[in-house]
Coordinates of C-alpha atoms in Angstrom, one line a residue:
M17 CA 37.7 28.6 53.8
T18 CA 35.0 29.5 51.3
C19 CA 32.8 32.4 52.2
P20 CA 29.3 33.0 50.7
I21 CA 28.9 36.2 48.9
D22 CA 27.1 38.9 50.8
H23 CA 24.2 39.9 48.5
T24 CA 23.7 43.1 50.4
S25 CA 27.2 44.6 50.1
A26 CA 28.9 42.9 47.1
A27 CA 29.4 45.5 44.4
A28 CA 27.9 44.6 41.1
I29 CA 29.4 45.5 37.7
T30 CA 26.8 46.8 35.3
L31 CA 27.5 45.5 31.8
D32 CA 27.5 48.3 29.2
P33 CA 24.5 47.7 26.8
Y34 CA 26.4 49.7 24.1
V35 CA 29.6 47.7 24.5
T36 CA 31.7 50.9 24.1
D37 CA 34.9 49.4 25.7
L38 CA 34.8 45.6 25.9
D39 CA 38.5 45.3 26.8
A40 CA 38.1 47.6 29.8
E41 CA 34.9 45.8 30.9
S42 CA 36.6 42.4 30.7
A43 CA 39.5 43.7 32.7
A44 CA 37.2 44.9 35.4
L45 CA 35.4 41.6 35.5
R46 CA 38.7 39.7 35.9
E47 CA 39.7 42.0 38.7
A48 CA 36.4 41.3 40.4
G49 CA 36.5 37.6 39.8
P50 CA 36.6 34.7 39.6
L51 CA 32.9 35.1 40.4
A52 CA 31.6 38.6 39.8
R53 CA 28.2 39.9 40.5
V54 CA 26.9 41.6 37.3
V55 CA 23.8 43.5 36.1
L56 CA 22.7 42.7 32.6
P57 CA 21.0 45.2 30.3
G58 CA 17.5 45.6 31.4
G59 CA 18.5 45.5 35.1
V60 CA 18.6 41.7 35.4
A61 CA 21.2 40.6 38.0
C62 CA 23.2 37.4 37.9
Y63 CA 26.8 36.3 38.2
A64 CA 29.7 35.9 35.8
V65 CA 32.6 33.5 35.9
T66 CA 35.7 35.5 34.8
H67 CA 38.8 33.3 35.3
H68 CA 39.8 30.5 33.0
A69 CA 40.4 27.7 35.5
E70 CA 37.1 28.2 37.4
A71 CA 35.2 28.4 34.1
R72 CA 36.6 25.0 33.0
R73 CA 35.5 23.5 36.2
L74 CA 32.0 25.0 36.1
L75 CA 31.4 24.0 32.5
T76 CA 31.7 20.4 33.5
D77 CA 29.9 20.7 36.8
P78 CA 26.5 18.8 36.6
R79 CA 25.1 21.2 39.3
L80 CA 25.2 24.0 36.8
V81 CA 22.2 23.4 34.5
K82 CA 20.5 25.0 31.5
D83 CA 16.9 24.5 32.8
I84 CA 15.6 28.1 33.2
N85 CA 13.0 26.8 35.7
V86 CA 15.9 26.5 38.2
W87 CA 16.5 30.3 38.1
G88 CA 15.0 31.9 41.1
A89 CA 14.4 35.2 39.4
W90 CA 12.4 33.4 36.7
Q91 CA 10.4 31.4 39.2
R92 CA 9.5 34.7 41.0
G93 CA 8.4 36.3 37.8
E94 CA 11.1 38.9 37.8
I95 CA 12.2 38.3 34.2
P96 CA 9.8 40.0 31.8
L97 CA 8.9 38.4 28.5
D98 CA 9.7 41.6 26.7
W99 CA 13.3 41.6 28.1
P100 CA 15.6 42.3 25.1
L101 CA 17.7 39.3 26.0
I102 CA 14.8 36.8 26.6
G103 CA 15.6 35.0 23.4
L104 CA 19.1 34.2 24.5
A105 CA 18.1 33.3 28.1
N106 CA 15.0 31.2 27.1
P107 CA 15.3 30.2 23.4
G108 CA 13.0 27.2 23.6
R109 CA 13.8 23.5 23.9
S110 CA 16.8 22.4 22.0
M111 CA 20.2 20.9 22.7
L112 CA 21.2 24.3 24.1
T113 CA 18.7 24.2 26.9
V114 CA 18.7 20.7 28.3
D115 CA 21.3 18.6 30.1
G116 CA 22.3 14.9 30.6
D117 CA 20.6 12.2 28.5
E118 CA 18.2 14.7 26.9
H119 CA 21.1 16.8 25.8
R120 CA 23.0 13.9 24.3
R121 CA 19.9 12.7 22.5
L122 CA 19.3 16.1 20.9
R123 CA 23.0 16.8 20.2
T124 CA 24.0 13.5 18.6
L125 CA 22.7 14.0 15.1
V126 CA 24.1 17.5 14.9
A127 CA 27.4 16.5 16.3
Q128 CA 27.7 13.6 13.8
A129 CA 27.0 16.0 10.9
L130 CA 29.7 18.4 12.1
T131 CA 32.6 16.1 12.9
V132 CA 36.0 17.4 11.7
R133 CA 36.0 14.7 8.9
R134 CA 32.6 15.6 7.7
V135 CA 33.2 19.3 7.9
E136 CA 36.4 18.8 5.8
R137 CA 34.2 17.6 2.9
L138 CA 32.7 21.1 2.8
R139 CA 36.1 22.7 2.1
A140 CA 35.7 22.7 -1.7
G141 CA 32.3 24.5 -1.5
I142 CA 33.7 27.0 1.0
E143 CA 36.7 27.7 -1.2
A144 CA 34.5 28.3 -4.3
L145 CA 32.2 30.6 -2.3
T146 CA 35.2 32.5 -1.0
A147 CA 36.8 32.8 -4.5
G148 CA 33.5 34.2 -5.9
M149 CA 33.3 36.9 -3.2
L150 CA 36.9 37.9 -3.7
D151 CA 36.3 38.2 -7.4
R152 CA 33.6 40.7 -6.6
L153 CA 35.8 42.6 -4.2
A154 CA 38.5 42.8 -6.9
E155 CA 36.0 44.9 -8.9
V156 CA 36.1 47.7 -6.3
P157 CA 38.0 50.7 -7.7
A158 CA 41.5 51.2 -6.4
G159 CA 41.6 53.4 -3.3
E160 CA 37.9 53.1 -2.6
T161 CA 36.7 52.1 0.8
V162 CA 34.8 48.9 1.2
D163 CA 33.0 47.4 4.2
L164 CA 34.7 44.0 4.5
K165 CA 32.2 42.8 7.0
A166 CA 29.2 43.4 4.8
E167 CA 30.9 42.2 1.6
F168 CA 32.8 39.2 2.8
A169 CA 32.9 38.3 6.5
Y170 CA 29.0 38.3 6.8
P171 CA 27.9 36.6 3.6
L172 CA 30.4 33.8 3.7
P173 CA 29.4 32.1 6.9
M174 CA 25.7 33.0 6.5
N175 CA 25.7 31.2 3.1
V176 CA 27.6 28.2 4.4
I177 CA 25.4 27.6 7.4
S178 CA 22.2 28.3 5.5
G179 CA 23.2 25.8 2.8
L180 CA 24.1 23.2 5.4
M181 CA 20.8 23.6 7.2
G182 CA 18.7 23.9 4.0
V183 CA 17.6 27.5 4.3
D184 CA 16.8 29.1 1.0
A185 CA 18.7 32.2 -0.1
E186 CA 15.5 34.2 -0.4
E187 CA 15.0 34.0 3.4
L188 CA 18.4 35.5 4.2
P189 CA 17.5 39.2 4.1
R190 CA 14.6 38.7 6.5
L191 CA 16.7 36.5 8.7
K192 CA 19.4 39.2 8.8
A193 CA 16.9 41.8 10.0
L194 CA 15.4 39.6 12.6
F195 CA 18.7 38.5 14.0
E196 CA 19.8 42.1 14.3
K197 CA 16.9 42.6 16.7
F198 CA 17.4 39.2 18.4
F199 CA 21.0 39.8 19.5
S200 CA 20.8 43.6 20.2
T201 CA 20.5 45.0 23.7
Q202 CA 18.7 48.0 22.1
T203 CA 15.6 46.3 20.7
P204 CA 12.7 48.2 22.2
P205 CA 10.8 45.9 24.7
E206 CA 7.5 46.4 22.9
E207 CA 9.1 44.9 19.7
V208 CA 10.6 41.8 21.4
P209 CA 7.5 39.5 21.5
Q210 CA 6.7 40.1 17.8
M211 CA 10.3 39.6 16.9
M212 CA 10.4 36.3 18.7
A213 CA 7.2 35.2 17.1
D214 CA 8.4 36.2 13.6
L215 CA 11.7 34.2 14.1
G216 CA 9.8 31.2 15.3
G217 CA 7.3 31.4 12.4
L218 CA 10.0 31.7 9.8
F219 CA 11.9 28.7 11.1
S220 CA 8.7 26.7 11.5
R221 CA 7.9 27.4 7.8
I222 CA 11.4 26.2 6.8
V223 CA 10.9 22.9 8.8
E224 CA 7.5 22.3 7.2
S225 CA 8.9 22.9 3.8
K226 CA 11.6 20.3 4.4
R227 CA 9.0 17.9 5.7
A228 CA 7.1 18.3 2.4
E229 CA 10.2 18.3 0.2
P230 CA 13.3 16.9 2.0
G231 CA 16.7 17.8 0.6
D232 CA 20.4 17.0 1.2
D233 CA 20.6 19.2 4.4
L234 CA 20.8 18.8 8.1
T235 CA 17.2 19.9 8.7
S236 CA 15.9 17.2 6.5
A237 CA 18.2 14.7 8.3
L238 CA 16.8 15.7 11.6
L239 CA 13.2 15.2 10.3
A240 CA 14.2 11.8 8.9
A241 CA 15.7 10.8 12.2
S242 CA 12.6 11.7 14.0
E243 CA 10.5 9.5 11.7
D244 CA 13.0 6.7 12.3
G245 CA 12.2 6.6 16.0
D246 CA 14.6 9.2 17.5
Q247 CA 11.5 11.0 18.8
L248 CA 12.7 14.5 18.0
T249 CA 9.7 16.8 18.2
T250 CA 8.9 19.5 15.7
E251 CA 9.6 22.1 18.4
E252 CA 13.1 20.5 19.0
I253 CA 13.9 20.4 15.3
T254 CA 12.7 24.0 14.8
N255 CA 14.7 25.4 17.7
T256 CA 17.8 23.4 16.7
L257 CA 17.6 24.9 13.2
Q258 CA 17.3 28.4 14.7
L259 CA 20.2 27.8 17.1
M260 CA 22.4 26.4 14.4
V261 CA 21.8 29.2 11.9
A262 CA 22.2 31.9 14.6
A263 CA 25.4 30.5 16.2
G264 CA 26.7 29.2 12.9
H265 CA 27.1 32.6 11.3
E266 CA 27.6 35.1 14.2
T267 CA 30.7 33.5 15.6
T268 CA 32.5 33.1 12.3
I269 CA 31.7 36.7 11.2
S270 CA 33.4 38.0 14.4
L271 CA 36.3 35.6 14.0
I272 CA 37.1 36.8 10.5
V273 CA 36.6 40.5 11.4
N274 CA 38.5 40.3 14.6
A275 CA 41.4 38.5 12.9
V276 CA 41.7 41.2 10.3
V277 CA 41.6 44.0 12.9
A278 CA 44.2 42.2 15.0
L279 CA 46.6 41.7 12.1
E280 CA 46.1 45.3 10.8
T281 CA 46.8 46.8 14.2
H282 CA 49.8 44.5 14.8
P283 CA 51.9 44.9 11.6
E284 CA 54.8 42.8 13.0
Q285 CA 52.4 39.9 13.5
R286 CA 50.9 40.4 10.1
A287 CA 54.4 40.3 8.5
L288 CA 55.1 36.9 10.2
V289 CA 52.1 35.2 8.8
L290 CA 52.3 36.8 5.3
K291 CA 55.9 35.7 5.0
G292 CA 54.9 32.1 5.9
E293 CA 56.9 32.1 9.1
V294 CA 53.8 31.4 11.2
P295 CA 50.8 29.3 10.0
W296 CA 47.3 30.8 9.6
E297 CA 46.1 28.3 12.2
N298 CA 48.0 30.3 14.8
V299 CA 46.3 33.5 13.8
I300 CA 42.9 31.9 14.2
E301 CA 43.6 30.4 17.6
E302 CA 45.2 33.6 18.9
T303 CA 42.3 35.6 17.7
L304 CA 39.9 33.2 19.4
R305 CA 41.7 33.8 22.6
W306 CA 42.7 37.5 22.5
S307 CA 39.6 38.9 20.7
T308 CA 37.1 36.1 21.3
P309 CA 34.1 36.3 19.0
T310 CA 31.8 35.4 21.9
S311 CA 32.1 37.9 24.8
H312 CA 29.5 36.4 27.1
V313 CA 27.3 33.3 27.0
L314 CA 23.9 33.4 28.6
I315 CA 22.9 31.6 30.8
R316 CA 23.3 28.7 33.2
F317 CA 21.7 28.1 36.6
A318 CA 22.9 26.7 39.9
S319 CA 20.8 23.8 41.1
E320 CA 22.6 24.0 44.4
D321 CA 25.3 26.1 46.1
I322 CA 28.6 25.8 44.1
E323 CA 32.0 26.9 45.3
V324 CA 33.9 29.1 42.8
G325 CA 37.3 29.9 44.0
D326 CA 36.9 31.6 47.4
R327 CA 33.2 32.4 46.7
V328 CA 29.9 30.6 46.4
L329 CA 27.4 30.7 43.5
P330 CA 24.2 30.4 45.4
Q331 CA 21.5 27.9 44.5
G332 CA 18.9 29.4 42.1
E333 CA 21.2 32.1 40.7
G334 CA 22.1 32.6 37.1
L335 CA 25.6 32.5 35.7
I336 CA 27.0 33.9 32.5
V337 CA 30.4 32.8 31.1
S338 CA 32.5 35.9 30.3
F339 CA 34.8 34.6 27.5
G340 CA 36.1 38.1 26.9
A341 CA 37.6 38.1 30.4
L342 CA 38.7 34.4 30.3
G343 CA 40.8 34.9 27.2
R344 CA 43.2 37.3 28.8
D345 CA 43.5 35.6 32.2
E346 CA 47.1 35.9 33.3
A347 CA 46.8 32.9 35.6
Q348 CA 46.2 30.8 32.4
Y349 CA 48.4 32.7 29.8
G350 CA 51.0 34.4 31.8
P351 CA 52.0 38.1 32.0
T352 CA 51.6 38.5 28.2
A353 CA 48.0 37.5 28.3
G354 CA 47.0 41.0 27.2
E355 CA 49.2 40.9 24.1
F356 CA 48.2 39.6 20.6
D357 CA 51.0 37.1 19.8
I358 CA 50.5 34.5 17.0
T359 CA 53.7 32.7 18.1
R360 CA 52.1 31.9 21.5
T361 CA 52.4 28.3 22.6
P362 CA 50.7 26.5 24.1
N363 CA 47.4 28.3 23.5
R364 CA 44.8 26.3 25.2
H365 CA 41.8 28.6 25.2
I366 CA 38.1 27.6 25.5
A367 CA 36.6 30.2 23.1
F368 CA 34.2 27.6 21.8
G369 CA 33.2 26.5 25.3
H370 CA 34.1 23.4 27.3
G371 CA 32.3 20.3 28.5
P372 CA 29.1 18.8 27.3
H373 CA 27.9 22.0 25.7
V374 CA 31.0 22.8 23.8
C375 CA 30.1 24.3 20.4
P376 CA 29.4 21.6 17.9
G377 CA 30.2 24.0 15.0
A378 CA 33.8 24.8 16.2
A379 CA 35.4 22.7 13.4
L380 CA 33.2 24.4 10.7
S381 CA 34.0 27.9 12.0
R382 CA 37.7 27.2 12.1
L383 CA 37.6 25.8 8.5
E384 CA 35.7 28.8 7.2
A385 CA 38.3 31.2 8.8
L386 CA 41.2 29.0 7.6
V387 CA 39.9 29.2 4.0
A388 CA 38.8 32.9 4.1
L389 CA 41.7 34.6 5.7
P390 CA 44.6 33.2 3.6
A391 CA 42.6 33.7 0.4
L392 CA 41.8 37.3 1.4
Y393 CA 45.4 38.2 2.0
A394 CA 46.7 36.3 -1.0
R395 CA 44.4 38.3 -3.2
F396 CA 44.8 41.6 -1.4
P397 CA 48.2 41.6 0.3
N398 CA 48.1 45.4 0.7
L399 CA 44.7 45.4 2.5
H400 CA 44.6 47.9 5.3
L401 CA 42.1 49.6 7.6
A402 CA 40.5 52.7 6.1
V403 CA 40.0 54.3 9.6
D404 CA 41.9 54.4 12.9
R405 CA 41.2 51.4 15.2
A406 CA 39.6 53.8 17.7
E407 CA 36.9 54.7 15.1
L408 CA 35.6 51.1 14.7
R409 CA 32.3 50.8 16.6
N410 CA 31.1 47.8 18.6
K411 CA 27.6 46.7 18.0
P412 CA 25.3 46.8 21.1
I413 CA 25.4 43.0 21.5
L414 CA 26.1 41.5 24.9
T415 CA 27.0 38.0 23.5
Q416 CA 29.2 38.9 20.5
N417 CA 32.4 40.8 20.1
D418 CA 31.1 42.4 16.9
L419 CA 31.5 45.5 14.9
Y420 CA 29.0 47.6 12.9
D421 CA 31.3 47.5 9.9
L422 CA 34.9 47.1 8.9
P423 CA 36.0 49.8 6.5
V424 CA 39.1 48.8 4.5
R425 CA 41.0 49.6 1.4
L426 CA 42.1 46.7 -0.6
A427 CA 45.2 48.2 -2.2

C-alpha cells in the first residue's frame, strides 16, 4: 500500500551548497530514497528521486512536467527572483522547459544536428583541436605542475560547442565568467538579476549577429528553419543557444576530469586500459556511472500525485533527479555499485538522462572524451596527480560534479 509522505514529520536532507562530500551526500540520499525530501541552497524545499528504477519510470511519466507554473512554491511567490539557482529552475522557454508536442518541435532541429552520424563528422576537427592542445602541454617543463582542467579539459569542449553553435572565440572569456556565476550556489543574490540579464544580452547579440550574417553553424540553422515556417521565436532560439553552450561544455569538462581522477586513483584499472586489455569506451561509460558529471538536475514538477516506490510525490511539488545517487544504486548495479570497475558489464546507466528529455548532446560528449582521453595518455603515459585525491576541491555547483582544478604532472 502506498502511503503519502507526511510533510510535517519527514526529515529533509539539506544539500551542501559547498559540495564538500558528494559521495557521502549521495549515499545519504539513496538511504532516504527512493523519494527523498531535500532542501536546496537558499532554503528552497523539493524532492529528489534517488534510485535508478524509480528515476527511469519518472523520466517517462507525462505527469512530471517542465512547466514551472505547475510548481506550487512558484505560484505562491516563495521562489525569489534573486535565488542563486533561478537560472537553472527557470531558464526561459526552450526545449528544456516544455513538454509534449512543443518539446518535440523545439528539439527536432537540434537532435537532427547531433545524431551519432552527424557528430562523427566532427571527429577530425576534435582530433586536430586535441592535438594542438597536447602540443602546448608538451612544452610544460618536466616535473612542473599543470592544471589539466584549465589547459585541456575546459578549452576542448568549450571550443567544440562554441564552434558548433557559431559563438566567436572573443566571447569565450566573458562567457566563462558569466557561467561561473550562473552555476555557482555562492553567487550573491544581489548579483543574480544582473548576471541573468548579461547572459541573455550576450546570447541575444550572438543570435542577431547570425541573423545579419549567417554561417555554417547550428544557430544559423535554427534561424533559417524559423524563416522557413518552423515558427521558432527569437526567444526560443536564444534560449536554445544558451542551453546548448552551457550543457555542451560543462558535462564534457567533468567527464574528462573525472575519468582522469578515477584512473589515477585506481592504478589497476589504469593499467588495464593502457595495456589495451579494456577499451576506452568502458572507461567513459564507467566514469559516467560511478562519477557522473551531472550530480543533480533541476527541476520537474508533479502535475498530479505520482507514486514513487512506497511514497507519493504530491501534486505541485518540485523534483530533482539525483544522478550522483542513481549511479551507485546497488539495486541496479549489484553489491559492487560503489566500486570503479571498467570491466563492468552490463553498464546500463542513465547519466545523460532518459525519456523525452534525454541529453541531445550525449553522442558529442562521448566522442570528445573518446578522442581526448586516449590521446592524452598516449602523449603522456606517465601522467599522475600532483596532489593527494583528498586535496582536490569540489566547486560549489549543485548540478555538476566539478572540481576547481586538476593539478597533474605529465611525466
